[in-house]
Amino acid sequence: MTFAISFIDDAIDDRAKGSISLGSTVETFCSDLSDYSCDDYKAQWTKAINLALNERRTTAIFKSIELAENGIGHLWLYPIVPSEHAGDTSEKQALLEDFPQDASDGVYLTERFMNVTIRPENFNERHFVQYEDGTVGEELALYYLNLSSPESFFGYLHDNVSHISHWYFSNSDLKHYLSRTA
């Protein structure tokens, strides 16, 4: 399997198109550049992959940070879970695709979004989902995202990928990616 992530072309109107190769699957995405630049995303990707490989801890690649004026929004991300954490029991290993012979020989990527805020004062009141028709939905569970220290967000992530879509990559796949971006 091959792994790659990059921006496809120049930013247009505070958005940049990107793509991520997940083995034989290529997904495209748009990253919001209102609060985080292309260079910020690229640096975050490199740091997250290095931490996952070298410290063997759960991290994530940020795909898009989309914030409203009040500092609340969505973080679209690809969590990276070291294989030994994702398959820490034989039951979990049986549910994972391509589990390696050596339990620490790779990582699993998944995809998700989380409701975030960049302003701690937003925790002082309740916030609800706002629908396009003006009605209000469920209360939001917010996670704090410090844009100057994105790795602090990794503590919110879990390592259970056994019942969700996931892709396996060997450590060498990610090292190959890092060598091309250095």
mmCIF file with all atom_site columns, N, CA and C in Angstrom, residues 2 5 15 35 62 71 78-80 94 98 104 124 129 131 134-135 140 151 155 165:
data_model
loop_
_atom_site.group_PDB
_atom_site.id
_atom_site.type_symbol
_atom_site.label_atom_id
_atom_site.label_alt_id
_atom_site.label_comp_id
_atom_site.label_asym_id
_atom_site.label_entity_id
_atom_site.label_seq_id
_atom_site.pdbx_PDB_ins_code
_atom_site.Cartn_x
_atom_site.Cartn_y
_atom_site.Cartn_z
_atom_site.occupancy
_atom_site.B_iso_or_equiv
_atom_site.pdbx_formal_charge
_atom_site.auth_seq_id
_atom_site.auth_comp_id
_atom_site.auth_asym_id
_atom_site.auth_atom_id
_atom_site.pdbx_PDB_model_num
ATOM 1  N N  . THR A 1 2   ? 0.366   2.273   -0.600 1.00 0.00 ? 2   THR A N  1
ATOM 2  C CA . THR A 1 2   ? 1.096   3.531   -0.626 1.00 0.00 ? 2   THR A CA 1
ATOM 3  C C  . THR A 1 2   ? 0.339   4.589   0.153  1.00 0.00 ? 2   THR A C  1
ATOM 4  N N  . ILE A 1 5   ? -0.035  12.403  1.026  1.00 0.00 ? 5   ILE A N  1
ATOM 5  C CA . ILE A 1 5   ? -1.005  13.474  1.235  1.00 0.00 ? 5   ILE A CA 1
ATOM 6  C C  . ILE A 1 5   ? -0.361  14.758  0.733  1.00 0.00 ? 5   ILE A C  1
ATOM 7  N N  . ARG A 1 15  ? -9.377  28.454  0.392  1.00 0.00 ? 15  ARG A N  1
ATOM 8  C CA . ARG A 1 15  ? -9.542  27.001  0.380  1.00 0.00 ? 15  ARG A CA 1
ATOM 9  C C  . ARG A 1 15  ? -8.450  26.412  -0.502 1.00 0.00 ? 15  ARG A C  1
ATOM 10 N N  . ASP A 1 35  ? -8.029  30.025  9.084  1.00 0.00 ? 35  ASP A N  1
ATOM 11 C CA . ASP A 1 35  ? -7.305  30.076  10.361 1.00 0.00 ? 35  ASP A CA 1
ATOM 12 C C  . ASP A 1 35  ? -6.002  29.276  10.360 1.00 0.00 ? 35  ASP A C  1
ATOM 13 N N  . PHE A 1 62  ? -4.518  16.596  10.257 1.00 0.00 ? 62  PHE A N  1
ATOM 14 C CA . PHE A 1 62  ? -5.636  17.519  10.112 1.00 0.00 ? 62  PHE A CA 1
ATOM 15 C C  . PHE A 1 62  ? -5.912  17.755  8.633  1.00 0.00 ? 62  PHE A C  1
ATOM 16 N N  . GLY A 1 71  ? -15.393 31.117  16.971 1.00 0.00 ? 71  GLY A N  1
ATOM 17 C CA . GLY A 1 71  ? -14.289 30.215  17.286 1.00 0.00 ? 71  GLY A CA 1
ATOM 18 C C  . GLY A 1 71  ? -14.707 28.766  17.436 1.00 0.00 ? 71  GLY A C  1
ATOM 19 N N  . TYR A 1 78  ? -7.702  12.703  10.023 1.00 0.00 ? 78  TYR A N  1
ATOM 20 C CA . TYR A 1 78  ? -7.380  11.288  9.842  1.00 0.00 ? 78  TYR A CA 1
ATOM 21 C C  . TYR A 1 78  ? -6.565  10.845  11.055 1.00 0.00 ? 78  TYR A C  1
ATOM 22 N N  . PRO A 1 79  ? -7.202  10.224  12.046 1.00 0.00 ? 79  PRO A N  1
ATOM 23 C CA . PRO A 1 79  ? -6.426  9.697   13.173 1.00 0.00 ? 79  PRO A CA 1
ATOM 24 C C  . PRO A 1 79  ? -5.424  8.630   12.702 1.00 0.00 ? 79  PRO A C  1
ATOM 25 N N  . ILE A 1 80  ? -4.267  8.631   13.325 1.00 0.00 ? 80  ILE A N  1
ATOM 26 C CA . ILE A 1 80  ? -3.214  7.637   13.057 1.00 0.00 ? 80  ILE A CA 1
ATOM 27 C C  . ILE A 1 80  ? -3.024  6.851   14.350 1.00 0.00 ? 80  ILE A C  1
ATOM 28 N N  . ALA A 1 94  ? -8.347  -9.603  15.216 1.00 0.00 ? 94  ALA A N  1
ATOM 29 C CA . ALA A 1 94  ? -9.172  -10.355 14.271 1.00 0.00 ? 94  ALA A CA 1
ATOM 30 C C  . ALA A 1 94  ? -10.100 -9.447  13.470 1.00 0.00 ? 94  ALA A C  1
ATOM 31 N N  . ASP A 1 98  ? -5.332  -6.521  7.531  1.00 0.00 ? 98  ASP A N  1
ATOM 32 C CA . ASP A 1 98  ? -3.875  -6.528  7.331  1.00 0.00 ? 98  ASP A CA 1
ATOM 33 C C  . ASP A 1 98  ? -3.072  -6.393  8.620  1.00 0.00 ? 98  ASP A C  1
ATOM 34 N N  . SER A 1 104 ? 4.006   -4.061  16.068 1.00 0.00 ? 104 SER A N  1
ATOM 35 C CA . SER A 1 104 ? 4.352   -2.639  16.004 1.00 0.00 ? 104 SER A CA 1
ATOM 36 C C  . SER A 1 104 ? 4.937   -2.244  14.648 1.00 0.00 ? 104 SER A C  1
ATOM 37 N N  . ASN A 1 124 ? -17.810 28.234  28.776 1.00 0.00 ? 124 ASN A N  1
ATOM 38 C CA . ASN A 1 124 ? -18.605 28.859  29.834 1.00 0.00 ? 124 ASN A CA 1
ATOM 39 C C  . ASN A 1 124 ? -20.102 28.839  29.554 1.00 0.00 ? 124 ASN A C  1
ATOM 40 N N  . VAL A 1 129 ? -26.206 22.656  17.924 1.00 0.00 ? 129 VAL A N  1
ATOM 41 C CA . VAL A 1 129 ? -26.153 22.553  16.470 1.00 0.00 ? 129 VAL A CA 1
ATOM 42 C C  . VAL A 1 129 ? -27.176 23.526  15.890 1.00 0.00 ? 129 VAL A C  1
ATOM 43 N N  . TYR A 1 131 ? -29.183 24.468  12.520 1.00 0.00 ? 131 TYR A N  1
ATOM 44 C CA . TYR A 1 131 ? -29.544 23.978  11.199 1.00 0.00 ? 131 TYR A CA 1
ATOM 45 C C  . TYR A 1 131 ? -29.797 25.141  10.250 1.00 0.00 ? 131 TYR A C  1
ATOM 46 N N  . GLY A 1 134 ? -32.755 27.440  10.614 1.00 0.00 ? 134 GLY A N  1
ATOM 47 C CA . GLY A 1 134 ? -32.836 28.256  11.821 1.00 0.00 ? 134 GLY A CA 1
ATOM 48 C C  . GLY A 1 134 ? -33.185 27.498  13.081 1.00 0.00 ? 134 GLY A C  1
ATOM 49 N N  . THR A 1 135 ? -33.557 26.231  12.968 1.00 0.00 ? 135 THR A N  1
ATOM 50 C CA . THR A 1 135 ? -33.865 25.447  14.161 1.00 0.00 ? 135 THR A CA 1
ATOM 51 C C  . THR A 1 135 ? -32.576 25.020  14.858 1.00 0.00 ? 135 THR A C  1
ATOM 52 N N  . LEU A 1 140 ? -23.652 20.616  21.504 1.00 0.00 ? 140 LEU A N  1
ATOM 53 C CA . LEU A 1 140 ? -22.345 20.214  20.990 1.00 0.00 ? 140 LEU A CA 1
ATOM 54 C C  . LEU A 1 140 ? -21.414 19.797  22.130 1.00 0.00 ? 140 LEU A C  1
ATOM 55 N N  . GLU A 1 151 ? -0.542  19.409  18.468 1.00 0.00 ? 151 GLU A N  1
ATOM 56 C CA . GLU A 1 151 ? -0.299  18.071  19.031 1.00 0.00 ? 151 GLU A CA 1
ATOM 57 C C  . GLU A 1 151 ? -0.976  17.888  20.392 1.00 0.00 ? 151 GLU A C  1
ATOM 58 N N  . GLY A 1 155 ? -4.496  14.114  22.659 1.00 0.00 ? 155 GLY A N  1
ATOM 59 C CA . GLY A 1 155 ? -4.979  13.481  23.891 1.00 0.00 ? 155 GLY A CA 1
ATOM 60 C C  . GLY A 1 155 ? -6.464  13.153  23.867 1.00 0.00 ? 155 GLY A C  1
ATOM 61 N N  . SER A 1 165 ? -14.229 2.096   9.463  1.00 0.00 ? 165 SER A N  1
ATOM 62 C CA . SER A 1 165 ? -13.373 1.991   8.285  1.00 0.00 ? 165 SER A CA 1
ATOM 63 C C  . SER A 1 165 ? -11.948 2.370   8.661  1.00 0.00 ? 165 SER A C  1
#
